[in-house]
Short mmCIF file of C-alpha atoms in Angstrom, two decimals:
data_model
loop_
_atom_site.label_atom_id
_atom_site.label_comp_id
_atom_site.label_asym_id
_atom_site.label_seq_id
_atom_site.Cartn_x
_atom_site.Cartn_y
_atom_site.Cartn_z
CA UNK A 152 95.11 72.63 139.00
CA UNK A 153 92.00 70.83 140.69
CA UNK A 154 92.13 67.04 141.12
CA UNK A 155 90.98 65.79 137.75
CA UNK A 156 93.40 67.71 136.39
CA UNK A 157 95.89 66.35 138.42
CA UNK A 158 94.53 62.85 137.76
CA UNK A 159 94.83 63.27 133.98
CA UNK A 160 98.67 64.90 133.95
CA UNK A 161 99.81 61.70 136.30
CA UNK A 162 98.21 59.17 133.75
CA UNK A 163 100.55 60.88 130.84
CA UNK A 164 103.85 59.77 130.12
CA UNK A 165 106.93 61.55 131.24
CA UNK A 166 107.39 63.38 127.63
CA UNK A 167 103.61 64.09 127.30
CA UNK A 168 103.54 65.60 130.66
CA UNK A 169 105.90 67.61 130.02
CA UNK A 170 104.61 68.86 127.36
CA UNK A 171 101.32 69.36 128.75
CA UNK A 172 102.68 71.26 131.27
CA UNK A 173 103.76 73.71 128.42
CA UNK A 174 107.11 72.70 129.60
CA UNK A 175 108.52 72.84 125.70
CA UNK A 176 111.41 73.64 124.66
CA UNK A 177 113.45 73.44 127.55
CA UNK A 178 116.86 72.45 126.27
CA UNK A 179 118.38 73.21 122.77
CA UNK A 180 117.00 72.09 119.47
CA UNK A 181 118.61 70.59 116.77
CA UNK A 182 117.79 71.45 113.23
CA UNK A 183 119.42 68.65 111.21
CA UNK A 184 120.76 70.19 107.85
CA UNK A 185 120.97 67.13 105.53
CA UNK A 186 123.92 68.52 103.43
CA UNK A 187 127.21 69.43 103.43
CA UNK A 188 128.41 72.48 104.54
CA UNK A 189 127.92 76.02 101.98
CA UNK A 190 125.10 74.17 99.93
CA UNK A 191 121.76 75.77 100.02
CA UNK A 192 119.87 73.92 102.75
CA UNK A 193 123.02 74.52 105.22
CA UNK A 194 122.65 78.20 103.83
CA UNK A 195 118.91 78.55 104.25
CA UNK A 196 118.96 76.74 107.91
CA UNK A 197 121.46 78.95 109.52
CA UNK A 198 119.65 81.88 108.24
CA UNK A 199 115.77 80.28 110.06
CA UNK A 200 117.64 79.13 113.05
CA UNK A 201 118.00 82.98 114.25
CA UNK A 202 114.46 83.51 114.07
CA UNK A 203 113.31 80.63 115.75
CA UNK A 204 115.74 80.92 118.35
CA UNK A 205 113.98 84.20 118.99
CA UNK A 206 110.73 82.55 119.32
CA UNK A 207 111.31 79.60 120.99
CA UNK A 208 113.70 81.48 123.77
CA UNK A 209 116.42 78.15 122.77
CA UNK A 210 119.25 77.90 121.10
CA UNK A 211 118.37 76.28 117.87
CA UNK A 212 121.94 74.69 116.66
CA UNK A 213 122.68 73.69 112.44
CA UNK A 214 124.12 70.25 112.26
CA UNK A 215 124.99 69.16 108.93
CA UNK A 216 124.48 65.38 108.60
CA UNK A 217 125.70 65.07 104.59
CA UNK A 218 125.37 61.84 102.77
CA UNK A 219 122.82 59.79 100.49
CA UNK A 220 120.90 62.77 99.25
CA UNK A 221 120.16 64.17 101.99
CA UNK A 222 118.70 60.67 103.29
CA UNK A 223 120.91 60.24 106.17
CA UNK A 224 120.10 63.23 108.18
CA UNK A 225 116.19 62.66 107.29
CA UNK A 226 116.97 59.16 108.24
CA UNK A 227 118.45 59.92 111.85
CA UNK A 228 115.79 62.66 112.56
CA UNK A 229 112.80 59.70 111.56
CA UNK A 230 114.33 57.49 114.17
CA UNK A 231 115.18 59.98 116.72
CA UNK A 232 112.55 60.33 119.93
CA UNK A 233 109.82 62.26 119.03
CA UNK A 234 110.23 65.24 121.32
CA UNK A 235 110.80 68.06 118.96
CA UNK A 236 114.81 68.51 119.70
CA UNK A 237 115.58 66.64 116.86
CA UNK A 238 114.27 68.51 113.30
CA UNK A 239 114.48 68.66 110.06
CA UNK A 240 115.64 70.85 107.12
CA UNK A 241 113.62 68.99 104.35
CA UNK A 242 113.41 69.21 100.88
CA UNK A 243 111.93 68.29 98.07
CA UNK A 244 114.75 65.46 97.67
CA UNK A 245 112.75 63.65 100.75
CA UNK A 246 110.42 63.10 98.49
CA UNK A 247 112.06 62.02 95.42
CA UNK A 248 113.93 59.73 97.85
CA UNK A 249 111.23 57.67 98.50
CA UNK A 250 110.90 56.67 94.66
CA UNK A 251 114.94 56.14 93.82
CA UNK A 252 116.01 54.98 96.94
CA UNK A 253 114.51 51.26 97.28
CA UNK A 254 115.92 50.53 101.20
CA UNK A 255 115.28 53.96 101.77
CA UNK A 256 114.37 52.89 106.29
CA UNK A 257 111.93 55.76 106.13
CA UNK A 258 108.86 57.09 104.54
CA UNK A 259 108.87 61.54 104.63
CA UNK A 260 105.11 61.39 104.30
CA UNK A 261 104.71 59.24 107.89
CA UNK A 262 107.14 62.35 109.15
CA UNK A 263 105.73 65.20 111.02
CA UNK A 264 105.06 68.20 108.77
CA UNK A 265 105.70 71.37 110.45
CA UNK A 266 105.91 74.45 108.67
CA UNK A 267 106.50 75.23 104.49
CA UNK A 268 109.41 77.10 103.77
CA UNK A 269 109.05 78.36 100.26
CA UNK A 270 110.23 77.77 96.91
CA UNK A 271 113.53 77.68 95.46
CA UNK A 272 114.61 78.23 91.57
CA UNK A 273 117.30 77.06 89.81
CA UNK A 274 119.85 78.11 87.41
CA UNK A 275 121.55 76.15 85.02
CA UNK A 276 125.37 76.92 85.56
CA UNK A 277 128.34 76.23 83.54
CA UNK A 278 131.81 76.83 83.58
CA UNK A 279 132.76 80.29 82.57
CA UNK A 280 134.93 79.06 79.67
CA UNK A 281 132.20 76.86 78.34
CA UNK A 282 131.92 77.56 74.67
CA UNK A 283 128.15 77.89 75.00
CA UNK A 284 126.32 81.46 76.16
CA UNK A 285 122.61 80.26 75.98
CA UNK A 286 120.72 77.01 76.06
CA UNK A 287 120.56 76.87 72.50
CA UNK A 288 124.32 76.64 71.77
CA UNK A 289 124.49 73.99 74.62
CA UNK A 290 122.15 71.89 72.68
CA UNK A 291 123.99 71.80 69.91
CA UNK A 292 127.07 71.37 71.59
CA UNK A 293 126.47 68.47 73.84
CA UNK A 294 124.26 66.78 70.04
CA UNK A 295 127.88 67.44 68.24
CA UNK A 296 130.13 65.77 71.55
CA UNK A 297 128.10 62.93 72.81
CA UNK A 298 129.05 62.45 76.58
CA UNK A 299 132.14 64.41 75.81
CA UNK A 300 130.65 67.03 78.18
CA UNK A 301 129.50 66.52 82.09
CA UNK A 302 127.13 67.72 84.78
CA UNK A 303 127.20 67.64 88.43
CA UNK A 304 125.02 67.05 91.59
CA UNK A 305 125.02 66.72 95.02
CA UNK A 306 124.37 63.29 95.09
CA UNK A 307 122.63 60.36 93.19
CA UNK A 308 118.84 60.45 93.12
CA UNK A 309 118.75 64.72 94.31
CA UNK A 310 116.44 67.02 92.39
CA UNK A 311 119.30 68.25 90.42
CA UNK A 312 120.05 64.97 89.04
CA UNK A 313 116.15 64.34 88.14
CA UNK A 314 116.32 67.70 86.64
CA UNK A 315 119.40 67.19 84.79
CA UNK A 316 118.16 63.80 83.38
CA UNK A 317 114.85 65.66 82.54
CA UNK A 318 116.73 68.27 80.18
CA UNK A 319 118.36 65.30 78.74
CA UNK A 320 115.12 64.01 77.88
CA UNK A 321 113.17 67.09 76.81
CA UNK A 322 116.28 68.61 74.44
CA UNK A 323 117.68 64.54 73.11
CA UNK A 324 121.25 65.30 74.40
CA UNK A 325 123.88 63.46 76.22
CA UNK A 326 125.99 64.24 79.34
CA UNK A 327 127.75 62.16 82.17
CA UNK A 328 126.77 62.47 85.59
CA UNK A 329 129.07 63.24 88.06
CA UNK A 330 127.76 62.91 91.48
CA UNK A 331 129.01 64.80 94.85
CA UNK A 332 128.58 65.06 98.87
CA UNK A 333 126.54 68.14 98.33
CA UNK A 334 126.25 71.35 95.86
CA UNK A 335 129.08 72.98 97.95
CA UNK A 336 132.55 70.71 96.42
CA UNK A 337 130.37 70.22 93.04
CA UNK A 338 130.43 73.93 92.60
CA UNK A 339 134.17 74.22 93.25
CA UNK A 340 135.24 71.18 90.85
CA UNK A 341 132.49 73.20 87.51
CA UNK A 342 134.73 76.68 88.77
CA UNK A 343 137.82 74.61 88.13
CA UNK A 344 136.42 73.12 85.03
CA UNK A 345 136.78 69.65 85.90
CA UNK A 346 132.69 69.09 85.00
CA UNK A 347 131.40 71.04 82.85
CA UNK A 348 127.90 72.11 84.10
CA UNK A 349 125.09 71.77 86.39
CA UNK A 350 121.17 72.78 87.77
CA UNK A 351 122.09 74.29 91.08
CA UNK A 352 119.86 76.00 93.41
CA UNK A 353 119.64 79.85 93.56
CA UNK A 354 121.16 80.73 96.97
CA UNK A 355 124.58 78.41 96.79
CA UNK A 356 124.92 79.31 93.00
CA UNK A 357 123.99 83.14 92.89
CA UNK A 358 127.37 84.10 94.51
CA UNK A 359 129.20 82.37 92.21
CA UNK A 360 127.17 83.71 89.20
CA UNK A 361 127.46 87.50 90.54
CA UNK A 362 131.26 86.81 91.19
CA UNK A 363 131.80 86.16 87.24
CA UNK A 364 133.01 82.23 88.47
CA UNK A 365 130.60 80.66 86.87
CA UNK A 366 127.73 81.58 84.08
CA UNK A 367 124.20 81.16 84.41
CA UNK A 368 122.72 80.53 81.26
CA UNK A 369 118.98 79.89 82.16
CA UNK A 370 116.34 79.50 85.13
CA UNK A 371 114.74 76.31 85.58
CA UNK A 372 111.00 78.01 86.32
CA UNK A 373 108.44 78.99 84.37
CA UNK A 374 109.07 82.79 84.62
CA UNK A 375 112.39 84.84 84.92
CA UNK A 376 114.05 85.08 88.48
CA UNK A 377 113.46 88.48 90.03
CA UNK A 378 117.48 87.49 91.77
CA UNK A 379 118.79 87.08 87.67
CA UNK A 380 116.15 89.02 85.65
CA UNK A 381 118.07 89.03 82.79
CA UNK A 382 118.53 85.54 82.36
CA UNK A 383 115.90 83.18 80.33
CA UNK A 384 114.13 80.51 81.60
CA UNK A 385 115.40 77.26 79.97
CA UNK A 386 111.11 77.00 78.77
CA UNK A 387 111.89 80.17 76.74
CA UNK A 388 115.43 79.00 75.44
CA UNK A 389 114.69 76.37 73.64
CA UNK A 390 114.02 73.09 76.29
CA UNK A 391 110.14 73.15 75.25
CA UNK A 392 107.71 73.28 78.61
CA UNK A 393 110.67 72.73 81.41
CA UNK A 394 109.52 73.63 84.76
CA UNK A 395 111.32 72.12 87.82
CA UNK A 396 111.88 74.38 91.61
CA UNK A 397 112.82 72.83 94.74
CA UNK A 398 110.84 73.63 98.04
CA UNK A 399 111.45 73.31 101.51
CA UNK A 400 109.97 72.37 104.98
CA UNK A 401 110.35 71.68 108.39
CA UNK A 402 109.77 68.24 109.69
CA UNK A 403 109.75 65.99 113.39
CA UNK A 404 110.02 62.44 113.76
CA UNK A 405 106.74 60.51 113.35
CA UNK A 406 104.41 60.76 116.22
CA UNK A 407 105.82 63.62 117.78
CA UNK A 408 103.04 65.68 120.00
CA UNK A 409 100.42 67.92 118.25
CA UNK A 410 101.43 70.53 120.66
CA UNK A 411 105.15 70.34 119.67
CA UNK A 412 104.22 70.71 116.68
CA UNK A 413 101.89 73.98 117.03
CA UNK A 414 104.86 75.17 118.98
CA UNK A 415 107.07 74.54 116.54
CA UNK A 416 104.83 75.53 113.12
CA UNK A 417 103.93 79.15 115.07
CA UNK A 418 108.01 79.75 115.26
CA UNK A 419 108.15 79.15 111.59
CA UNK A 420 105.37 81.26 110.91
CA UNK A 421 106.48 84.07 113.15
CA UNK A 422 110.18 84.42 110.72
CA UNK A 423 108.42 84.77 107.27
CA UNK A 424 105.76 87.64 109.63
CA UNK A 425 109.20 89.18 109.91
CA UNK A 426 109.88 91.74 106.89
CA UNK A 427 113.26 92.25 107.58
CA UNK A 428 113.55 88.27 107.65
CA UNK A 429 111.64 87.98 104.47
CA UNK A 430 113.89 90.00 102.22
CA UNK A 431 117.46 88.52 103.73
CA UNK A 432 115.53 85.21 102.57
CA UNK A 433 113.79 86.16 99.21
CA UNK A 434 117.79 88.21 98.71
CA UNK A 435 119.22 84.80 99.08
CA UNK A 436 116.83 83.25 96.12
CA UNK A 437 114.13 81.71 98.17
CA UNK A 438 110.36 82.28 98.07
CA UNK A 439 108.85 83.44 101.00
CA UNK A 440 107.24 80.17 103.38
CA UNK A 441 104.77 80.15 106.15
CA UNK A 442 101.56 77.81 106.79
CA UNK A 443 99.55 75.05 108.42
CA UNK A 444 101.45 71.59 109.32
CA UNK A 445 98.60 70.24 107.05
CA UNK A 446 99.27 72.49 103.76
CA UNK A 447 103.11 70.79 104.25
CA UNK A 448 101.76 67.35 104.48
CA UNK A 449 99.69 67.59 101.39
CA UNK A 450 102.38 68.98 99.17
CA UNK A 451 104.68 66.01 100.46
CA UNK A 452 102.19 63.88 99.31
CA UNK A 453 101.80 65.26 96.01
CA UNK A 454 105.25 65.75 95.09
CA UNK A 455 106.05 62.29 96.27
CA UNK A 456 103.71 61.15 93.15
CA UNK A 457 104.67 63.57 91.17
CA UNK A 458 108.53 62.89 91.24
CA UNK A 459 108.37 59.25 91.21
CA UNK A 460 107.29 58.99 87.85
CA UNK A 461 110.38 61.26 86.28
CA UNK A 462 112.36 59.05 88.25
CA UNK A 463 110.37 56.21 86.39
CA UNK A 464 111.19 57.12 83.31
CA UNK A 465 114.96 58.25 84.21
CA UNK A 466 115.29 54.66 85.27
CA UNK A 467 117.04 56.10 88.39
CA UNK A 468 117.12 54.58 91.53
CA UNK A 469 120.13 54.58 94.88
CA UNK A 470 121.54 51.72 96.13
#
């Protein structure tokens, strides 16, 4: 380095000279899965942290912080220092959250956006001994048993509970809401039949559905899942224009380093570059992901408005 070079490095602070130094990573990351363990963001991490550990030469470690919606872990990883050990699994949830949670100590879209991870359908399960086979017959079921019948989420104020309350609306039925500490214990209790249904993301319910322990009786997107081709999308079955998928991105804490970021965006964009990595993650339900920090931050954005007036007109808010 020549002297101004010098100058400039000594005038940073200790975390921007080191990165300036091109010093990052040098200790273990932490990639902050907001749910409980076996849901499909714990799924979905565990299978990116391989990758990035690849190209970041770190161990990247999973720690599931459940709770809230996902709001706690997003919560710890807004407040942590902005260095880039501390990420996050997001979700669309983050930004729902920000419209039903009204003490929510953290805004996603002052986060910063790293990499898009792709898109994520939904099926609407139900337990196997459910005397309904299509979305038709559920209709008429839950019309003839008001709140007899009930559906479960991973929490208050997730996307499957906006989702849920949004088939409500569109089809003029009832149900109870039964909320959980993630998808993963939900899941067990509709196997067990003690709720009755729910909107659960493809890669923690496609197990189940393959296994014969639950039934999958329609897709929540506009077009038929490639993973359950032969199942209809709720739009064609009857619940006029439904159209609901979750998505998924990586986020730091706000005002963490441009480089850190670029650092961190180009190991996200190096997995879905990966074939092999591409179809374990499509087989697992998921779109594939990839893009700019800035394509992230705009869809945040968006969905943020988007979301917070279904949650309007749900009347739902946390806490």
């Amino acid at each position: 380095m020549d002297r101004r070079q010098l100058l400039a490095l000594a005038a940073l602070t200790p975390l921007s000279r080191a990165f300036a130094q091109g010093k990052y990573p040098s200790q273990s990351i932490r990639l902050i899965a907001p749910y409980a363990p076996g849901g499909t963001v714990d799924i979905l991490s565990r299978q990116l942290a391989e990758p990035m550990r690849a190209s970041l030469a770190q161990s990247v470690i999973v720690e599931n912080r459940g709770g809230a919606g996902g709001t706690l872990g997003a919560d710890a990883v807004a407040k942590a220092r902005p260095d880039g050990y501390a990420i996050l699994f997001g979700a669309v949830h983050h930004a729902i959250a920000q419209s039903v949670y009204p003490k929510l100590g953290y805004d996603i879209r002052e986060m910063a956006a790293v990499g898009f991870l792709g898109r994520v359908n939904h099926a609407l399960i139900v337990n196997k001994d459910l005397p309904a086979r299509n979305v038709q017959e559920l209709v008429a079921l839950l019309k003839a048993n008001p709140d007899k019948y009930s559906y479960a989420t991973p929490g208050a104020g997730t996307m499957q509970h906006l989702m849920a309350e949004y088939f409500k609306n569109v089809t003029g039925t009832q149900m109870m809401h039964v909320p959980y500490r993630g998808s993963a214990p939900a899941i067990v209790d509709i196997i067990a039949g003690n709720v009755h249904m729910m909107f659960e993301t493809m890669p923690s319910a496609i197990q189940h559905i393959r296994a014969g322990s639950v039934r999958a009786i329609a897709v929540t997107s506009k077009v038929r899942s490639p993973s359950l081709p032969d199942v209809p999308t709720a739009a064609e079955s009857g619940a006029a224009n439904y159209d609901a998928t979750s998505w998924y991105g990586i986020y730091a804490p706000p005002s963490t380093p441009a480089e850190v970021v670029r650092v961190l965006n180009a190991a996200v964009n190096a997995a879905f570059a990966d074939p092999g990595f591409v179809q374990r993650w499509i087989a697992l339900g998921a779109d594939a992901g990839g893009g700019t920090p800035q394509e992230l931050a705009a869809l945040t954005r968006s969905e943020v408005e988007r979301w917070a007036e279904v949650a309007r007109r749900a009347d739902i808010k946390v806490g």
